[in-house]
Amino acid sequence: VQAVKDAQGTAVTGKATPGSTVEVKDQDGNVLGTAQADKNGNFTVPVSGDVAGDLAVTAKEPGKKASEAVEAVNKTGLEDSITAG
């Protein structure tokens, strides 16, 4: 799973196995939202813009266990890192 939290903090987007169910949780383990990855593996999970802390993202294919959780990278921080080189 690859995941990025948008600059406004209102969605987590990324890539996962096509058809898998993607789940986003806050740092306390509360589910903030789910979505299904499309045929190309793209997903968007809406989340509240006021969620603080790290977000954990997992993907689960039908009949299989969920992937290891990955942290949703903050897009603003990612852009700053790329700009800084």
PDB file of N, CA and C in Angstrom:
ATOM      1  N   VAL A   1       0.851  -1.182   0.000  1.00  0.00           N
ATOM      2  CA  VAL A   1       0.000   0.000   0.000  1.00  0.00           C
ATOM      3  C   VAL A   1       0.890   1.236   0.000  1.00  0.00           C
ATOM      4  N   GLN A   2       0.548   2.191  -0.819  1.00  0.00           N
ATOM      5  CA  GLN A   2       1.187   3.498  -0.824  1.00  0.00           C
ATOM      6  C   GLN A   2       0.089   4.513  -0.563  1.00  0.00           C
ATOM      7  N   ALA A   3       0.307   5.429   0.388  1.00  0.00           N
ATOM      8  CA  ALA A   3      -0.757   6.356   0.754  1.00  0.00           C
ATOM      9  C   ALA A   3      -0.222   7.743   1.046  1.00  0.00           C
ATOM     10  N   VAL A   4      -0.990   8.757   0.633  1.00  0.00           N
ATOM     11  CA  VAL A   4      -0.645  10.160   0.862  1.00  0.00           C
ATOM     12  C   VAL A   4      -1.880  10.875   1.384  1.00  0.00           C
ATOM     13  N   LYS A   5      -1.716  11.654   2.460  1.00  0.00           N
ATOM     14  CA  LYS A   5      -2.804  12.499   2.969  1.00  0.00           C
ATOM     15  C   LYS A   5      -2.699  13.837   2.249  1.00  0.00           C
ATOM     16  N   ASP A   6      -3.790  14.292   1.633  1.00  0.00           N
ATOM     17  CA  ASP A   6      -3.736  15.527   0.857  1.00  0.00           C
ATOM     18  C   ASP A   6      -3.429  16.741   1.731  1.00  0.00           C
ATOM     19  N   ALA A   7      -3.033  17.832   1.093  1.00  0.00           N
ATOM     20  CA  ALA A   7      -2.590  19.038   1.800  1.00  0.00           C
ATOM     21  C   ALA A   7      -3.681  19.624   2.694  1.00  0.00           C
ATOM     22  N   GLN A   8      -4.961  19.436   2.323  1.00  0.00           N
ATOM     23  CA  GLN A   8      -6.069  19.952   3.137  1.00  0.00           C
ATOM     24  C   GLN A   8      -6.419  19.006   4.281  1.00  0.00           C
ATOM     25  N   GLY A   9      -5.866  17.781   4.243  1.00  0.00           N
ATOM     26  CA  GLY A   9      -6.150  16.811   5.294  1.00  0.00           C
ATOM     27  C   GLY A   9      -7.533  16.201   5.198  1.00  0.00           C
ATOM     28  N   THR A  10      -8.142  16.228   3.995  1.00  0.00           N
ATOM     29  CA  THR A  10      -9.507  15.739   3.857  1.00  0.00           C
ATOM     30  C   THR A  10      -9.618  14.385   3.166  1.00  0.00           C
ATOM     31  N   ALA A  11      -8.494  13.846   2.693  1.00  0.00           N
ATOM     32  CA  ALA A  11      -8.540  12.552   2.013  1.00  0.00           C
ATOM     33  C   ALA A  11      -7.171  11.884   2.054  1.00  0.00           C
ATOM     34  N   VAL A  12      -7.197  10.558   2.058  1.00  0.00           N
ATOM     35  CA  VAL A  12      -5.989   9.763   1.901  1.00  0.00           C
ATOM     36  C   VAL A  12      -6.137   9.057   0.561  1.00  0.00           C
ATOM     37  N   THR A  13      -5.152   9.235  -0.307  1.00  0.00           N
ATOM     38  CA  THR A  13      -5.187   8.626  -1.628  1.00  0.00           C
ATOM     39  C   THR A  13      -3.963   7.754  -1.814  1.00  0.00           C
ATOM     40  N   GLY A  14      -4.031   6.842  -2.768  1.00  0.00           N
ATOM     41  CA  GLY A  14      -2.862   6.021  -3.023  1.00  0.00           C
ATOM     42  C   GLY A  14      -3.139   4.854  -3.925  1.00  0.00           C
ATOM     43  N   LYS A  15      -2.259   3.846  -3.812  1.00  0.00           N
ATOM     44  CA  LYS A  15      -2.330   2.636  -4.633  1.00  0.00           C
ATOM     45  C   LYS A  15      -2.338   1.426  -3.724  1.00  0.00           C
ATOM     46  N   ALA A  16      -3.127   0.430  -4.117  1.00  0.00           N
ATOM     47  CA  ALA A  16      -3.203  -0.845  -3.409  1.00  0.00           C
ATOM     48  C   ALA A  16      -3.546  -1.911  -4.454  1.00  0.00           C
ATOM     49  N   THR A  17      -3.642  -3.137  -4.040  1.00  0.00           N
ATOM     50  CA  THR A  17      -4.031  -4.204  -4.948  1.00  0.00           C
ATOM     51  C   THR A  17      -5.439  -3.923  -5.469  1.00  0.00           C
ATOM     52  N   PRO A  18      -5.642  -3.971  -6.795  1.00  0.00           N
ATOM     53  CA  PRO A  18      -6.981  -3.730  -7.343  1.00  0.00           C
ATOM     54  C   PRO A  18      -8.034  -4.612  -6.669  1.00  0.00           C
ATOM     55  N   GLY A  19      -9.169  -3.988  -6.306  1.00  0.00           N
ATOM     56  CA  GLY A  19     -10.271  -4.706  -5.679  1.00  0.00           C
ATOM     57  C   GLY A  19     -10.145  -4.877  -4.180  1.00  0.00           C
ATOM     58  N   SER A  20      -9.019  -4.486  -3.609  1.00  0.00           N
ATOM     59  CA  SER A  20      -8.859  -4.639  -2.162  1.00  0.00           C
ATOM     60  C   SER A  20      -9.613  -3.542  -1.417  1.00  0.00           C
ATOM     61  N   THR A  21      -9.961  -3.826  -0.163  1.00  0.00           N
ATOM     62  CA  THR A  21     -10.609  -2.846   0.698  1.00  0.00           C
ATOM     63  C   THR A  21      -9.531  -2.136   1.498  1.00  0.00           C
ATOM     64  N   VAL A  22      -9.508  -0.819   1.391  1.00  0.00           N
ATOM     65  CA  VAL A  22      -8.508   0.003   2.069  1.00  0.00           C
ATOM     66  C   VAL A  22      -9.154   0.629   3.296  1.00  0.00           C
ATOM     67  N   GLU A  23      -8.437   0.576   4.418  1.00  0.00           N
ATOM     68  CA  GLU A  23      -8.955   1.102   5.676  1.00  0.00           C
ATOM     69  C   GLU A  23      -7.942   2.079   6.262  1.00  0.00           C
ATOM     70  N   VAL A  24      -8.426   3.230   6.726  1.00  0.00           N
ATOM     71  CA  VAL A  24      -7.577   4.244   7.354  1.00  0.00           C
ATOM     72  C   VAL A  24      -7.977   4.356   8.816  1.00  0.00           C
ATOM     73  N   LYS A  25      -6.966   4.264   9.704  1.00  0.00           N
ATOM     74  CA  LYS A  25      -7.203   4.381  11.144  1.00  0.00           C
ATOM     75  C   LYS A  25      -6.357   5.511  11.717  1.00  0.00           C
ATOM     76  N   ASP A  26      -6.858   6.107  12.808  1.00  0.00           N
ATOM     77  CA  ASP A  26      -6.077   7.133  13.500  1.00  0.00           C
ATOM     78  C   ASP A  26      -5.076   6.461  14.438  1.00  0.00           C
ATOM     79  N   GLN A  27      -4.315   7.277  15.152  1.00  0.00           N
ATOM     80  CA  GLN A  27      -3.260   6.744  16.017  1.00  0.00           C
ATOM     81  C   GLN A  27      -3.799   5.933  17.192  1.00  0.00           C
ATOM     82  N   ASP A  28      -5.097   6.046  17.477  1.00  0.00           N
ATOM     83  CA  ASP A  28      -5.711   5.262  18.553  1.00  0.00           C
ATOM     84  C   ASP A  28      -6.381   3.992  18.038  1.00  0.00           C
ATOM     85  N   GLY A  29      -6.285   3.753  16.714  1.00  0.00           N
ATOM     86  CA  GLY A  29      -6.870   2.547  16.128  1.00  0.00           C
ATOM     87  C   GLY A  29      -8.314   2.678  15.700  1.00  0.00           C
ATOM     88  N   ASN A  30      -8.864   3.888  15.768  1.00  0.00           N
ATOM     89  CA  ASN A  30     -10.246   4.121  15.335  1.00  0.00           C
ATOM     90  C   ASN A  30     -10.313   4.200  13.815  1.00  0.00           C
ATOM     91  N   VAL A  31     -11.263   3.504  13.211  1.00  0.00           N
ATOM     92  CA  VAL A  31     -11.426   3.527  11.759  1.00  0.00           C
ATOM     93  C   VAL A  31     -12.007   4.879  11.350  1.00  0.00           C
ATOM     94  N   LEU A  32     -11.295   5.576  10.448  1.00  0.00           N
ATOM     95  CA  LEU A  32     -11.744   6.880   9.961  1.00  0.00           C
ATOM     96  C   LEU A  32     -12.488   6.766   8.643  1.00  0.00           C
ATOM     97  N   GLY A  33     -12.202   5.705   7.895  1.00  0.00           N
ATOM     98  CA  GLY A  33     -12.881   5.528   6.619  1.00  0.00           C
ATOM     99  C   GLY A  33     -12.354   4.333   5.861  1.00  0.00           C
ATOM    100  N   THR A  34     -13.133   3.880   4.903  1.00  0.00           N
ATOM    101  CA  THR A  34     -12.743   2.762   4.049  1.00  0.00           C
ATOM    102  C   THR A  34     -13.118   3.090   2.611  1.00  0.00           C
ATOM    103  N   ALA A  35     -12.458   2.394   1.687  1.00  0.00           N
ATOM    104  CA  ALA A  35     -12.763   2.519   0.267  1.00  0.00           C
ATOM    105  C   ALA A  35     -12.271   1.266  -0.428  1.00  0.00           C
ATOM    106  N   GLN A  36     -12.732   1.061  -1.639  1.00  0.00           N
ATOM    107  CA  GLN A  36     -12.257  -0.075  -2.428  1.00  0.00           C
ATOM    108  C   GLN A  36     -11.345   0.451  -3.524  1.00  0.00           C
ATOM    109  N   ALA A  37     -10.187  -0.198  -3.679  1.00  0.00           N
ATOM    110  CA  ALA A  37      -9.269   0.168  -4.747  1.00  0.00           C
ATOM    111  C   ALA A  37      -9.899  -0.192  -6.093  1.00  0.00           C
ATOM    112  N   ASP A  38      -9.780   0.702  -7.065  1.00  0.00           N
ATOM    113  CA  ASP A  38     -10.375   0.454  -8.376  1.00  0.00           C
ATOM    114  C   ASP A  38      -9.552  -0.557  -9.183  1.00  0.00           C
ATOM    115  N   LYS A  39      -9.928  -0.783 -10.438  1.00  0.00           N
ATOM    116  CA  LYS A  39      -9.268  -1.801 -11.259  1.00  0.00           C
ATOM    117  C   LYS A  39      -7.798  -1.484 -11.513  1.00  0.00           C
ATOM    118  N   ASN A  40      -7.398  -0.217 -11.306  1.00  0.00           N
ATOM    119  CA  ASN A  40      -5.997   0.180 -11.457  1.00  0.00           C
ATOM    120  C   ASN A  40      -5.271   0.253 -10.112  1.00  0.00           C
ATOM    121  N   GLY A  41      -5.996  -0.034  -9.031  1.00  0.00           N
ATOM    122  CA  GLY A  41      -5.405  -0.006  -7.701  1.00  0.00           C
ATOM    123  C   GLY A  41      -5.479   1.345  -7.008  1.00  0.00           C
ATOM    124  N   ASN A  42      -6.107   2.332  -7.630  1.00  0.00           N
ATOM    125  CA  ASN A  42      -6.218   3.668  -7.039  1.00  0.00           C
ATOM    126  C   ASN A  42      -7.349   3.709  -6.017  1.00  0.00           C
ATOM    127  N   PHE A  43      -7.133   4.442  -4.942  1.00  0.00           N
ATOM    128  CA  PHE A  43      -8.191   4.609  -3.944  1.00  0.00           C
ATOM    129  C   PHE A  43      -8.168   6.011  -3.369  1.00  0.00           C
ATOM    130  N   THR A  44      -9.325   6.444  -2.843  1.00  0.00           N
ATOM    131  CA  THR A  44      -9.456   7.695  -2.104  1.00  0.00           C
ATOM    132  C   THR A  44     -10.357   7.412  -0.910  1.00  0.00           C
ATOM    133  N   VAL A  45      -9.847   7.715   0.282  1.00  0.00           N
ATOM    134  CA  VAL A  45     -10.626   7.548   1.509  1.00  0.00           C
ATOM    135  C   VAL A  45     -10.813   8.932   2.126  1.00  0.00           C
ATOM    136  N   PRO A  46     -12.044   9.453   2.155  1.00  0.00           N
ATOM    137  CA  PRO A  46     -12.279  10.748   2.801  1.00  0.00           C
ATOM    138  C   PRO A  46     -12.029  10.647   4.306  1.00  0.00           C
ATOM    139  N   VAL A  47     -11.372  11.648   4.870  1.00  0.00           N
ATOM    140  CA  VAL A  47     -11.137  11.721   6.313  1.00  0.00           C
ATOM    141  C   VAL A  47     -11.385  13.147   6.773  1.00  0.00           C
ATOM    142  N   SER A  48     -11.576  13.313   8.059  1.00  0.00           N
ATOM    143  CA  SER A  48     -11.782  14.639   8.632  1.00  0.00           C
ATOM    144  C   SER A  48     -10.484  15.433   8.580  1.00  0.00           C
ATOM    145  N   GLY A  49     -10.595  16.707   8.243  1.00  0.00           N
ATOM    146  CA  GLY A  49      -9.420  17.562   8.161  1.00  0.00           C
ATOM    147  C   GLY A  49      -8.792  17.874   9.503  1.00  0.00           C
ATOM    148  N   ASP A  50      -9.486  17.584  10.603  1.00  0.00           N
ATOM    149  CA  ASP A  50      -8.946  17.929  11.918  1.00  0.00           C
ATOM    150  C   ASP A  50      -8.317  16.735  12.643  1.00  0.00           C
ATOM    151  N   VAL A  51      -8.019  15.658  11.916  1.00  0.00           N
ATOM    152  CA  VAL A  51      -7.400  14.489  12.532  1.00  0.00           C
ATOM    153  C   VAL A  51      -5.921  14.771  12.749  1.00  0.00           C
ATOM    154  N   ALA A  52      -5.479  14.660  13.995  1.00  0.00           N
ATOM    155  CA  ALA A  52      -4.076  14.899  14.321  1.00  0.00           C
ATOM    156  C   ALA A  52      -3.337  13.571  14.434  1.00  0.00           C
ATOM    157  N   GLY A  53      -2.044  13.615  14.257  1.00  0.00           N
ATOM    158  CA  GLY A  53      -1.231  12.415  14.433  1.00  0.00           C
ATOM    159  C   GLY A  53      -1.130  11.578  13.177  1.00  0.00           C
ATOM    160  N   ASP A  54      -0.472  10.447  13.329  1.00  0.00           N
ATOM    161  CA  ASP A  54      -0.242   9.544  12.206  1.00  0.00           C
ATOM    162  C   ASP A  54      -1.507   8.783  11.837  1.00  0.00           C
ATOM    163  N   LEU A  55      -1.640   8.499  10.556  1.00  0.00           N
ATOM    164  CA  LEU A  55      -2.744   7.681  10.067  1.00  0.00           C
ATOM    165  C   LEU A  55      -2.173   6.377   9.532  1.00  0.00           C
ATOM    166  N   ALA A  56      -2.783   5.260   9.923  1.00  0.00           N
ATOM    167  CA  ALA A  56      -2.348   3.945   9.470  1.00  0.00           C
ATOM    168  C   ALA A  56      -3.281   3.471   8.364  1.00  0.00           C
ATOM    169  N   VAL A  57      -2.699   2.948   7.277  1.00  0.00           N
ATOM    170  CA  VAL A  57      -3.478   2.503   6.130  1.00  0.00           C
ATOM    171  C   VAL A  57      -3.180   1.030   5.860  1.00  0.00           C
ATOM    172  N   THR A  58      -4.250   0.235   5.706  1.00  0.00           N
ATOM    173  CA  THR A  58      -4.093  -1.178   5.357  1.00  0.00           C
ATOM    174  C   THR A  58      -4.972  -1.489   4.152  1.00  0.00           C
ATOM    175  N   ALA A  59      -4.613  -2.560   3.449  1.00  0.00           N
ATOM    176  CA  ALA A  59      -5.428  -3.046   2.337  1.00  0.00           C
ATOM    177  C   ALA A  59      -5.670  -4.528   2.560  1.00  0.00           C
ATOM    178  N   LYS A  60      -6.888  -4.973   2.241  1.00  0.00           N
ATOM    179  CA  LYS A  60      -7.245  -6.383   2.432  1.00  0.00           C
ATOM    180  C   LYS A  60      -7.932  -6.891   1.178  1.00  0.00           C
ATOM    181  N   GLU A  61      -7.338  -7.931   0.597  1.00  0.00           N
ATOM    182  CA  GLU A  61      -7.962  -8.586  -0.548  1.00  0.00           C
ATOM    183  C   GLU A  61      -8.992  -9.583  -0.032  1.00  0.00           C
ATOM    184  N   PRO A  62     -10.060  -9.819  -0.791  1.00  0.00           N
ATOM    185  CA  PRO A  62     -11.067 -10.801  -0.361  1.00  0.00           C
ATOM    186  C   PRO A  62     -10.424 -12.160  -0.075  1.00  0.00           C
ATOM    187  N   GLY A  63     -10.750 -12.727   1.080  1.00  0.00           N
ATOM    188  CA  GLY A  63     -10.250 -14.040   1.445  1.00  0.00           C
ATOM    189  C   GLY A  63      -8.826 -14.066   1.968  1.00  0.00           C
ATOM    190  N   LYS A  64      -8.209 -12.909   2.134  1.00  0.00           N
ATOM    191  CA  LYS A  64      -6.830 -12.849   2.633  1.00  0.00           C
ATOM    192  C   LYS A  64      -6.773 -11.940   3.854  1.00  0.00           C
ATOM    193  N   LYS A  65      -5.651 -12.012   4.576  1.00  0.00           N
ATOM    194  CA  LYS A  65      -5.503 -11.124   5.733  1.00  0.00           C
ATOM    195  C   LYS A  65      -5.060  -9.733   5.272  1.00  0.00           C
ATOM    196  N   ALA A  66      -5.268  -8.762   6.121  1.00  0.00           N
ATOM    197  CA  ALA A  66      -4.913  -7.377   5.794  1.00  0.00           C
ATOM    198  C   ALA A  66      -3.403  -7.227   5.700  1.00  0.00           C
ATOM    199  N   SER A  67      -2.968  -6.263   4.882  1.00  0.00           N
ATOM    200  CA  SER A  67      -1.554  -5.957   4.739  1.00  0.00           C
ATOM    201  C   SER A  67      -1.020  -5.332   6.030  1.00  0.00           C
ATOM    202  N   GLU A  68       0.281  -5.251   6.120  1.00  0.00           N
ATOM    203  CA  GLU A  68       0.887  -4.499   7.218  1.00  0.00           C
ATOM    204  C   GLU A  68       0.481  -3.037   7.062  1.00  0.00           C
ATOM    205  N   ALA A  69       0.246  -2.356   8.155  1.00  0.00           N
ATOM    206  CA  ALA A  69      -0.142  -0.944   8.099  1.00  0.00           C
ATOM    207  C   ALA A  69       1.035  -0.087   7.647  1.00  0.00           C
ATOM    208  N   VAL A  70       0.738   0.903   6.810  1.00  0.00           N
ATOM    209  CA  VAL A  70       1.724   1.899   6.416  1.00  0.00           C
ATOM    210  C   VAL A  70       1.216   3.258   6.860  1.00  0.00           C
ATOM    211  N   GLU A  71       2.124   4.177   7.073  1.00  0.00           N
ATOM    212  CA  GLU A  71       1.749   5.524   7.490  1.00  0.00           C
ATOM    213  C   GLU A  71       1.400   6.347   6.262  1.00  0.00           C
ATOM    214  N   ALA A  72       0.304   7.083   6.327  1.00  0.00           N
ATOM    215  CA  ALA A  72      -0.070   8.000   5.250  1.00  0.00           C
ATOM    216  C   ALA A  72       0.848   9.207   5.322  1.00  0.00           C
ATOM    217  N   VAL A  73       1.605   9.447   4.269  1.00  0.00           N
ATOM    218  CA  VAL A  73       2.537  10.565   4.213  1.00  0.00           C
ATOM    219  C   VAL A  73       1.748  11.845   3.995  1.00  0.00           C
ATOM    220  N   ASN A  74       2.120  12.901   4.715  1.00  0.00           N
ATOM    221  CA  ASN A  74       1.477  14.194   4.555  1.00  0.00           C
ATOM    222  C   ASN A  74       1.973  14.823   3.260  1.00  0.00           C
ATOM    223  N   LYS A  75       1.062  15.119   2.333  1.00  0.00           N
ATOM    224  CA  LYS A  75       1.466  15.634   1.021  1.00  0.00           C
ATOM    225  C   LYS A  75       2.250  16.938   1.138  1.00  0.00           C
ATOM    226  N   THR A  76       1.884  17.818   2.043  1.00  0.00           N
ATOM    227  CA  THR A  76       2.604  19.067   2.187  1.00  0.00           C
ATOM    228  C   THR A  76       4.056  18.805   2.583  1.00  0.00           C
ATOM    229  N   GLY A  77       4.274  17.901   3.525  1.00  0.00           N
ATOM    230  CA  GLY A  77       5.627  17.547   3.932  1.00  0.00           C
ATOM    231  C   GLY A  77       6.406  16.884   2.817  1.00  0.00           C
ATOM    232  N   LEU A  78       5.733  16.043   2.027  1.00  0.00           N
ATOM    233  CA  LEU A  78       6.365  15.385   0.887  1.00  0.00           C
ATOM    234  C   LEU A  78       6.798  16.409  -0.139  1.00  0.00           C
ATOM    235  N   GLU A  79       5.928  17.356  -0.446  1.00  0.00           N
ATOM    236  CA  GLU A  79       6.270  18.402  -1.415  1.00  0.00           C
ATOM    237  C   GLU A  79       7.438  19.237  -0.914  1.00  0.00           C
ATOM    238  N   ASP A  80       7.467  19.566   0.380  1.00  0.00           N
ATOM    239  CA  ASP A  80       8.568  20.319   0.955  1.00  0.00           C
ATOM    240  C   ASP A  80       9.884  19.558   0.820  1.00  0.00           C
ATOM    241  N   SER A  81       9.836  18.242   1.051  1.00  0.00           N
ATOM    242  CA  SER A  81      11.039  17.413   0.958  1.00  0.00           C
ATOM    243  C   SER A  81      11.552  17.358  -0.468  1.00  0.00           C
ATOM    244  N   ILE A  82      10.639  17.247  -1.430  1.00  0.00           N
ATOM    245  CA  ILE A  82      11.045  17.197  -2.832  1.00  0.00           C
ATOM    246  C   ILE A  82      11.650  18.539  -3.249  1.00  0.00           C
ATOM    247  N   THR A  83      11.031  19.634  -2.819  1.00  0.00           N
ATOM    248  CA  THR A  83      11.526  20.959  -3.147  1.00  0.00           C
ATOM    249  C   THR A  83      12.914  21.189  -2.553  1.00  0.00           C
ATOM    250  N   ALA A  84      13.111  20.711  -1.328  1.00  0.00           N
ATOM    251  CA  ALA A  84      14.393  20.902  -0.640  1.00  0.00           C
ATOM    252  C   ALA A  84      15.493  20.061  -1.286  1.00  0.00           C
ATOM    253  N   GLY A  85      15.079  19.018  -2.021  1.00  0.00           N
ATOM    254  CA  GLY A  85      16.027  18.187  -2.759  1.00  0.00           C
ATOM    255  C   GLY A  85      16.734  17.210  -1.934  1.00  0.00           C
TER     256      GLY A  85
END
